[in-house]
Tab-separated table of C-alpha atoms in Angstrom:
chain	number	residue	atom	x	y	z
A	1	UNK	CA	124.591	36.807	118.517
A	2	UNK	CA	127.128	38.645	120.860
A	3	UNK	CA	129.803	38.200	117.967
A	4	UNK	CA	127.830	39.983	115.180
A	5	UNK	CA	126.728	42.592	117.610
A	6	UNK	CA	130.509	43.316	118.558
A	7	UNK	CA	131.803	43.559	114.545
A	8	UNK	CA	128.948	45.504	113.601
A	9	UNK	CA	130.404	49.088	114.969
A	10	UNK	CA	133.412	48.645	113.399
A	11	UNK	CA	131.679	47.890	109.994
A	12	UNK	CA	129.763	51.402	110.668
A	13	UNK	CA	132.966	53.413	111.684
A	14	UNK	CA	134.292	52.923	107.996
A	15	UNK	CA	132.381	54.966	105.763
A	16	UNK	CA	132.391	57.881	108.495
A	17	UNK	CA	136.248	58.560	108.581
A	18	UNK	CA	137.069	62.176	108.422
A	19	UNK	CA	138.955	61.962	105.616
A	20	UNK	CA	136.349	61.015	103.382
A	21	UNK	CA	133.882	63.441	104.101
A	22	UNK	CA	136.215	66.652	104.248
A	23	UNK	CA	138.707	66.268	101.711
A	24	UNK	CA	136.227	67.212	98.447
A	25	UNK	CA	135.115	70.219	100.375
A	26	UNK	CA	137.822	71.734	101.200
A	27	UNK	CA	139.382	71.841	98.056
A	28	UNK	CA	140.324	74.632	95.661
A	29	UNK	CA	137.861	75.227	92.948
A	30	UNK	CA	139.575	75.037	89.441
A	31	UNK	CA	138.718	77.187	86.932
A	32	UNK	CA	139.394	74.810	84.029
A	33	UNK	CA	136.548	71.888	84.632
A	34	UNK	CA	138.752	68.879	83.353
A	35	UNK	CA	140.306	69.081	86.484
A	36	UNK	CA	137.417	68.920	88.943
A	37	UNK	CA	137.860	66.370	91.082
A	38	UNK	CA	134.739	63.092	91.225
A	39	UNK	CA	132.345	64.461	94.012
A	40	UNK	CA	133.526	68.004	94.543
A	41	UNK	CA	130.761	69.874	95.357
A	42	UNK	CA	130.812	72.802	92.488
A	43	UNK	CA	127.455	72.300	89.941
A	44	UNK	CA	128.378	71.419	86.888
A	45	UNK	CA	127.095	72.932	83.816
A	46	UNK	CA	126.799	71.958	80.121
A	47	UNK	CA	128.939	74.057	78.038
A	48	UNK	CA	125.723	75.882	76.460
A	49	UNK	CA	124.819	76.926	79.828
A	50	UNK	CA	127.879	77.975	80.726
A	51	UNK	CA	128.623	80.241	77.761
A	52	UNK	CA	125.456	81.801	78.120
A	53	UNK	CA	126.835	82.986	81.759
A	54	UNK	CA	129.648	84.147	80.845
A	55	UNK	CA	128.076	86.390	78.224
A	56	UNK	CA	125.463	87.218	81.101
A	57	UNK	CA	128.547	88.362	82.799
A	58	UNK	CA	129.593	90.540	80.469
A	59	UNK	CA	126.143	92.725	80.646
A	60	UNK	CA	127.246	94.057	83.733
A	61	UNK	CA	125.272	91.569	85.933
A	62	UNK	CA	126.571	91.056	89.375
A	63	UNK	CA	126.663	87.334	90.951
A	64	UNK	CA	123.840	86.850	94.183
A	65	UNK	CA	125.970	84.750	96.630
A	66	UNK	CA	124.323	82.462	99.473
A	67	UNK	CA	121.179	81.594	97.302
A	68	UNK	CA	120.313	77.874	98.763
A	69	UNK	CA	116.968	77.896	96.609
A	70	UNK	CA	115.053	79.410	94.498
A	71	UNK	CA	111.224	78.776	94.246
A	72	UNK	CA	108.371	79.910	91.738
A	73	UNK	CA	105.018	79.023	91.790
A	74	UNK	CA	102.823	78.884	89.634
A	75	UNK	CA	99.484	78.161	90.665
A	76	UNK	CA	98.579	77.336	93.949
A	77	UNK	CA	99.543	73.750	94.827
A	78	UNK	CA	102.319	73.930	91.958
A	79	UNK	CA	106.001	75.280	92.715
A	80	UNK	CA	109.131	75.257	90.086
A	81	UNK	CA	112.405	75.096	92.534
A	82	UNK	CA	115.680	75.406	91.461
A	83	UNK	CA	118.644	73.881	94.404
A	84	UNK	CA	121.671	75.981	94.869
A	85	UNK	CA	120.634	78.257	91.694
A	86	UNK	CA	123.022	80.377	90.036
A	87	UNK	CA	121.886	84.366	90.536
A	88	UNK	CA	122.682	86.950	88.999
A	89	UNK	CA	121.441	90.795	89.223
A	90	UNK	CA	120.982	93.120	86.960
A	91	UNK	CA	121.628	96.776	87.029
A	92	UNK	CA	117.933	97.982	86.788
A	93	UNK	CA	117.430	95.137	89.995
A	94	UNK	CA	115.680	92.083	87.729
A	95	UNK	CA	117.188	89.150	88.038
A	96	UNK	CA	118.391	86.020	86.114
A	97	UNK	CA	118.730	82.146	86.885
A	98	UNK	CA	120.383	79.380	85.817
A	99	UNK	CA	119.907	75.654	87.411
A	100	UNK	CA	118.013	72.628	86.753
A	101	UNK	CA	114.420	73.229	87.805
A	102	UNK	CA	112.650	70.695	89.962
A	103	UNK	CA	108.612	70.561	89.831
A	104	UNK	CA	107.503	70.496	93.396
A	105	UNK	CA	103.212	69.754	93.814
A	106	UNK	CA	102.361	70.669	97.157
A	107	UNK	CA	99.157	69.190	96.949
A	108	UNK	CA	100.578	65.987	96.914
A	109	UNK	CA	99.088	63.797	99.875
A	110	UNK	CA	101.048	64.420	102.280
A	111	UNK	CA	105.063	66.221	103.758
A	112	UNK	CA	106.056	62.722	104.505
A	113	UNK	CA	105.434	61.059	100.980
A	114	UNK	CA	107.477	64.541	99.822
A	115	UNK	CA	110.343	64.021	102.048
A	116	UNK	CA	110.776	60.511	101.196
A	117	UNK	CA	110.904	60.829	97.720
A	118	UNK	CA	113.722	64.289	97.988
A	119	UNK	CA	115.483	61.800	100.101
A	120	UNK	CA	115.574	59.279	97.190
A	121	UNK	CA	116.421	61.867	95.021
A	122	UNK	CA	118.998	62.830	96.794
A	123	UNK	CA	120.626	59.364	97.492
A	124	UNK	CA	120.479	59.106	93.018
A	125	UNK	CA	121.869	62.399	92.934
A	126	UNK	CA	124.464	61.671	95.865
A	127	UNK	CA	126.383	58.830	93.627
A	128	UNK	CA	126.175	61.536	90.576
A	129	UNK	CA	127.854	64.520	92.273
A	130	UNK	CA	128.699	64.449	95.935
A	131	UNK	CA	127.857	66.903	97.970
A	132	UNK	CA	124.168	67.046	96.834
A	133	UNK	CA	122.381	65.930	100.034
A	134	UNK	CA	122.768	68.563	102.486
A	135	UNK	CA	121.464	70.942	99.148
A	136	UNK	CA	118.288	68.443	99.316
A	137	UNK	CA	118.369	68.687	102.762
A	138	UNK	CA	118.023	72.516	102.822
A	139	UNK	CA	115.271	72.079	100.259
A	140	UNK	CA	113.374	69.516	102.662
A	141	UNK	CA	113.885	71.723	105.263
A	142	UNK	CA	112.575	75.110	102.571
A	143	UNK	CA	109.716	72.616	101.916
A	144	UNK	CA	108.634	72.722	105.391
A	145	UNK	CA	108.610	76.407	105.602
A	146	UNK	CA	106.732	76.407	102.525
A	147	UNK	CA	103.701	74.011	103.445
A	148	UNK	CA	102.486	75.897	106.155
A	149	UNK	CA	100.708	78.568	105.198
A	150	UNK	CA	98.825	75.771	102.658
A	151	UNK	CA	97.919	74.003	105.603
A	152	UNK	CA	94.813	76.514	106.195
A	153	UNK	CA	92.985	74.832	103.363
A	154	UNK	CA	90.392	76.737	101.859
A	155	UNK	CA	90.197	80.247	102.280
A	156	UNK	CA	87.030	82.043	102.843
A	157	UNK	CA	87.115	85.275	100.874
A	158	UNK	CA	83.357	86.831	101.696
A	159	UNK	CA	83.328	90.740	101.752
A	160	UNK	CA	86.723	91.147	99.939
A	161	UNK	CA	87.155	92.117	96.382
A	162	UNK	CA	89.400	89.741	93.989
A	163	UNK	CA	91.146	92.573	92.617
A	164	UNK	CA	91.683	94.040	95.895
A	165	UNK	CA	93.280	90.358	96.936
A	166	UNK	CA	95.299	90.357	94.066
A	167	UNK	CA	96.939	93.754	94.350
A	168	UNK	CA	97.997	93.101	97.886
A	169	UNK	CA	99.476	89.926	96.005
A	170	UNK	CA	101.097	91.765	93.759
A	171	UNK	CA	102.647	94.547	95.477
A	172	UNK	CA	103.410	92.584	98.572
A	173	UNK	CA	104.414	89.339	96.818
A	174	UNK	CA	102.694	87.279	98.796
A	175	UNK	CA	100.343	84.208	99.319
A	176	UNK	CA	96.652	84.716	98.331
A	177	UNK	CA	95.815	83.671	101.860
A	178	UNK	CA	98.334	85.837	103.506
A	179	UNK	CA	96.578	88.408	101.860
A	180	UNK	CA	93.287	87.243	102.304
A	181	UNK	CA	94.287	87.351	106.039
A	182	UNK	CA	96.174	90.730	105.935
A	183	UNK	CA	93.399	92.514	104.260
A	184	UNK	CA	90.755	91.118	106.641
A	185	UNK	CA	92.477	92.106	109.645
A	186	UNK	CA	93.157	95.553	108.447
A	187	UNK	CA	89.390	95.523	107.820
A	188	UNK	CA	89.962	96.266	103.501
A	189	UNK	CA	92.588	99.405	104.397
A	190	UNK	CA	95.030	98.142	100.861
A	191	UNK	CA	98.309	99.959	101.790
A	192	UNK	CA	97.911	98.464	105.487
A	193	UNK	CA	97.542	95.093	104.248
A	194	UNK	CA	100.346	95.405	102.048
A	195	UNK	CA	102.261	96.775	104.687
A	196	UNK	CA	101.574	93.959	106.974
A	197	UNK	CA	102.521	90.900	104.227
A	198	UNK	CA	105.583	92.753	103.608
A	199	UNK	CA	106.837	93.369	106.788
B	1	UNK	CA	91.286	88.587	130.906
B	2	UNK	CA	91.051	91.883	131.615
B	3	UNK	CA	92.444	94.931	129.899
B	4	UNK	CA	92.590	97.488	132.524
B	5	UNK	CA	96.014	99.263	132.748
B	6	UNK	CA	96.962	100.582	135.948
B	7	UNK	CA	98.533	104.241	136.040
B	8	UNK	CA	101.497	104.037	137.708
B	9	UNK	CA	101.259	106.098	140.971
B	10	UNK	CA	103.527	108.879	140.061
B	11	UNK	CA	102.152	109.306	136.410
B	12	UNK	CA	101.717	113.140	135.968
B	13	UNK	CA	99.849	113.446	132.683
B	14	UNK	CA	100.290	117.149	132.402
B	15	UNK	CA	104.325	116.644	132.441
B	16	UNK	CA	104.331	113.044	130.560
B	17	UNK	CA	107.061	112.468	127.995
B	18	UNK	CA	106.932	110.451	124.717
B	19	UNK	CA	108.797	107.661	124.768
B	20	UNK	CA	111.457	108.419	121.952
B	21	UNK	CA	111.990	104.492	120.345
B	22	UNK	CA	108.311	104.847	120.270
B	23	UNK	CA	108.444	107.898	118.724
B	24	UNK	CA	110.681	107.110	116.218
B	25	UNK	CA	108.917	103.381	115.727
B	26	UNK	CA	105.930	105.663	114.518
B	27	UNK	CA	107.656	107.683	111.924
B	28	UNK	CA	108.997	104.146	110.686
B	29	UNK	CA	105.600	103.063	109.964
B	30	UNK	CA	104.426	106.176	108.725
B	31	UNK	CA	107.419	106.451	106.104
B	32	UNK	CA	106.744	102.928	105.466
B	33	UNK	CA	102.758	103.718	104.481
B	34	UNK	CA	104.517	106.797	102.574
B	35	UNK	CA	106.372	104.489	100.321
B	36	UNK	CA	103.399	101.367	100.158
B	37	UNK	CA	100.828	103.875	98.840
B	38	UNK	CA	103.623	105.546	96.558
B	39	UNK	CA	104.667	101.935	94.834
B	40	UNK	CA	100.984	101.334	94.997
B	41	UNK	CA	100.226	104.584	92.931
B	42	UNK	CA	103.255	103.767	90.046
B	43	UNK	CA	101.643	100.024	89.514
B	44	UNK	CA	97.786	101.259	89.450
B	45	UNK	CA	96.139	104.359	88.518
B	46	UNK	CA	94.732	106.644	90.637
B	47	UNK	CA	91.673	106.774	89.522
B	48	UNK	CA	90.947	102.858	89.538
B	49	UNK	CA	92.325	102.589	92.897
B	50	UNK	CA	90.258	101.965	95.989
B	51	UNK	CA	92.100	102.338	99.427
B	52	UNK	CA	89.459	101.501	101.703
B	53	UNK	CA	86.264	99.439	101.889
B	54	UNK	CA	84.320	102.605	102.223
B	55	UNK	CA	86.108	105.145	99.869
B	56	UNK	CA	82.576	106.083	98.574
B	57	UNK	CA	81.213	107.278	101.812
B	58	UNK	CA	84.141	108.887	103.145
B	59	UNK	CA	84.240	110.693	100.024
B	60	UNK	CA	80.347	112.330	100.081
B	61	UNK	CA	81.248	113.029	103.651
B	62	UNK	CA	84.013	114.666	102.591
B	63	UNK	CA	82.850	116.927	100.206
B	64	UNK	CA	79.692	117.645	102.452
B	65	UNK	CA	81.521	118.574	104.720
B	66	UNK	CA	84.492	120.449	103.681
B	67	UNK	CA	82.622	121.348	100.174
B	68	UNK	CA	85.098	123.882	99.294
B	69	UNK	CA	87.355	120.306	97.904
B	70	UNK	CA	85.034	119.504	95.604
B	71	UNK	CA	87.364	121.900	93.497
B	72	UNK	CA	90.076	119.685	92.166
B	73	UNK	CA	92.567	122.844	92.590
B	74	UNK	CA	91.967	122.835	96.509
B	75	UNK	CA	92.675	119.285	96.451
B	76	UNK	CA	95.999	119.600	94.405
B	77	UNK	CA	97.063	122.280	96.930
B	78	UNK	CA	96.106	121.758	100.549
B	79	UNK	CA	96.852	124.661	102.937
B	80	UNK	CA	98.203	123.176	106.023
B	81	UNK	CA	97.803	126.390	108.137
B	82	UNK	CA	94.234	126.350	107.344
B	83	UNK	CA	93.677	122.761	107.807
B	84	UNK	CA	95.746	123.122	111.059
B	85	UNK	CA	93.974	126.484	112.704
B	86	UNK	CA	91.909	126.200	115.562
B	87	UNK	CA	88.991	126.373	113.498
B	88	UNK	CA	90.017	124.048	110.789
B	89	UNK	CA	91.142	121.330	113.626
B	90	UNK	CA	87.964	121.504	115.519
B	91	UNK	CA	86.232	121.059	111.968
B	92	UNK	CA	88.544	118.342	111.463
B	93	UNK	CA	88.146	116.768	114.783
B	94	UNK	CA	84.357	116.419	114.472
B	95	UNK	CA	84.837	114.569	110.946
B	96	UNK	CA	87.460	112.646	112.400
B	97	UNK	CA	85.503	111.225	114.989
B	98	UNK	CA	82.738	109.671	112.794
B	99	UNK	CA	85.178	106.839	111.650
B	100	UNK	CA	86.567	106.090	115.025
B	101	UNK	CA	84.664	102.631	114.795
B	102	UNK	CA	84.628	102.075	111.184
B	103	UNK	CA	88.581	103.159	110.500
B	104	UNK	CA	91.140	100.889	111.689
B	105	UNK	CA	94.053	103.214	112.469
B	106	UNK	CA	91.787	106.024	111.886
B	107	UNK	CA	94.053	108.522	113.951
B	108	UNK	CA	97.402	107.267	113.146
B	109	UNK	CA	100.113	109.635	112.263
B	110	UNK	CA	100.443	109.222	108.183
B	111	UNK	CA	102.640	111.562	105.544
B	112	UNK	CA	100.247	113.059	102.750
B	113	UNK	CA	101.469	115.187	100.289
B	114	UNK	CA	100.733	118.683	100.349
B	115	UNK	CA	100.385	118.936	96.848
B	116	UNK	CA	99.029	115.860	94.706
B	117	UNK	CA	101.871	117.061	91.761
B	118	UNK	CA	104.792	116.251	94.130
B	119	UNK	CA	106.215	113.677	95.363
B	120	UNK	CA	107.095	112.905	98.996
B	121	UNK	CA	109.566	115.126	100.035
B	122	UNK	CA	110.415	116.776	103.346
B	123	UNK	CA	108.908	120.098	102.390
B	124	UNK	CA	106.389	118.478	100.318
B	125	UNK	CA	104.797	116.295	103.111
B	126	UNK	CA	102.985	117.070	105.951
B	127	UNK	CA	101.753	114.687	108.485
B	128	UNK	CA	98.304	114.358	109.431
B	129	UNK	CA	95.612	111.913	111.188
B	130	UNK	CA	94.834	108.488	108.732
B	131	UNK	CA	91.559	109.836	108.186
B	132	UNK	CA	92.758	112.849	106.315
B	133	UNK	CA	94.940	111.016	104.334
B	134	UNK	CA	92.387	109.068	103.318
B	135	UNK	CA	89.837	111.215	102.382
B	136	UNK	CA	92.567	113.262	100.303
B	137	UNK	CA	94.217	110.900	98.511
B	138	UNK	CA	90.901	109.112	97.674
B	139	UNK	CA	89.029	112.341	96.459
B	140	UNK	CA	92.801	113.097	94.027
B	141	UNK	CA	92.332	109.232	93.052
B	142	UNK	CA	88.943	110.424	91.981
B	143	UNK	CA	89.879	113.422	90.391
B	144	UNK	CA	92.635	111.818	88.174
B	145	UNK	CA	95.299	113.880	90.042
B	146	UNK	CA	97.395	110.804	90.901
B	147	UNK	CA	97.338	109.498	87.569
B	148	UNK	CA	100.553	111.282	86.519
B	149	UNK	CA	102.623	108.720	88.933
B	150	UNK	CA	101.473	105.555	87.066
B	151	UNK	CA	102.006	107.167	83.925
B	152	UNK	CA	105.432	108.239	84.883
B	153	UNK	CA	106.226	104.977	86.265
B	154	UNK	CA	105.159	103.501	82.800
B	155	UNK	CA	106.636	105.872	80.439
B	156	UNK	CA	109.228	104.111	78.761
């Protein structure tokens, strides 16, 4: 027993030398992508997509830096997330996307099922392209964030007006139950609420 | 819990300053509204907005009692001095009051235009209880004079 316990540490020290773990991300990222280097951590994109940026480029559009993730939802439980998107904006403020979308259902059972399985993701993706996991990480962590509001369960709406709801929605871009809330606490004053889910 | 505030024991109320962050907190929030009920105005029309839960009633009241705004002109163009003379504030004061416990904010400080053809602009704006915002805006909602914002907003 005592002489597996003592080789077992050294085993472990291995895969954690420095070396390993800093070298792809500190280097230079080439322009030409025959060169990149297995498990640097720039996304790769097919040559379609990446010809379609460049013309995006050309519109004028100006590159969003320090996007981690992007999510969209779509109906209340559903969510569309792109990790580490590519943004760009354009002049009149819209803005454009590219990355792989991810389907995210947030009213599956439970966080822990969901964390589990973007861990597994991550460990397929991590042999693909390094430097994936601490991308799923911040989207386990955006996940999180995400959830709680969904936690209230069912909403009660009495005495407020759908449209009302949705316009406080709309303008504020938030949750129906953040407006729900905003709109009850401001006792059905609309610019209030909005004012309160925006702030 | 109790919510009793003590004075402090050299409060003079006749000599008491404004705090000036809080001062300035307030004209945050009131350019804020400003710009919430202007973005509101370019997405919806006027006239098929509501503001509050009880735009209908503050509107009869309105008009009952100030009836000379029934006229869609007097609307478009407020007089400030009027509104703002003795008599007008006193007028003012009494309406005011009703909605102390059915108006959340009732008396806060918010920017309404003087004229419902311009938009907010320092000499356009004047700044006036909630309550009078309200009953403005939502009688010019009424009235179609806010229209002319969405339609802007839309026009291309």
């Amino acid at each position: 027993m005592s002489t597996e316990e003592a080789q077992q540490p050294r085993i472990e020290e291995l895969p954690d030398s420095p070396e390993a773990e800093s070298a792809p991300e500190t280097q230079e990222i080439p322009n030409d992508d025959s060169t990149i280097p297995e498990g640097s951590s720039i996304a790769i994109h097919s040559r379609n997509a990446k010809k379609a940026m460049q013309a995006v480029q050309k519109l004028g559009l100006k590159k969003v830096d320090g996007i981690l993730r992007l999510v969209m939802r779509r109906s209340r439980t559903i969510l569309f997330t792109i990790s580490r998107p590519e943004v760009y904006q354009t002049p009149a403020g819209g803005y454009i996307v590219f990355g792989e979308i991810r389907v995210e259902d947030l009213g599956a059972p439970n966080m822990q099922n969901m964390q589990a399985a973007a861990a597994a993701a991550a460990a397929q993706q991590g042999a693909g392209e390094g430097g994936a996991p601490d991308v799923l990480a911040d989207a386990a962590e955006g996940l999180k964030i995400q959830e709680e509001p969904e936690e209230e369960g069912e909403i009660d709406e009495t005495g407020l007006s759908g449209e009302d709801i949705e316009t406080v929605m709309g303008q504020a871009n938030c949750s129906r139950a953040k407006a729900v809330k905003a709109l009850k606490s401001n006792d059905g004053d609309i610019v209030s609420a909005i004012m309160e889910c925006t702030a | 819990m109790s919510s009793q505030v003590t004075v402090p024991a050299d409060f003079d109320p006749e000599n008491a300053q404004n705090i000036e962050d809080l001062e300035k907190q307030f004209a945050v929030k009131a350019v804020l509204h400003a710009q919430t009920f202007w973005n509101l105005l370019e997405k919806k029309k006027g006239s098929e907005m509501k503001l509050t839960k009880m735009d209908d009633q503050l509107l009869e009241d309105f008009i009952k009692t100030f009836p000379k705004y029934a006229d869609p002109k007097e609307l478009s163009n407020i007089s400030e001095d009027e509104m703002k003379s003795p008599e007008g504030k006193k007028q003012w004061r009494e309406f005011m009051n009703r909605y102390e416990k059915t108006l959340n904010d009732y008396n806060f400080g918010t920017l309404l235009r003087k004229s419902a053809s311009d938009e907010y602009a320092e000499e356009t704006t004047i700044f006036v209880p909630r309550v009078q915002f309200l009953v403005f805006e939502i009688a010019r909602n009424r009235n179609k004079l806010n229209d002319w914002i969405y339609e802007e907003a839309h026009k291309q």
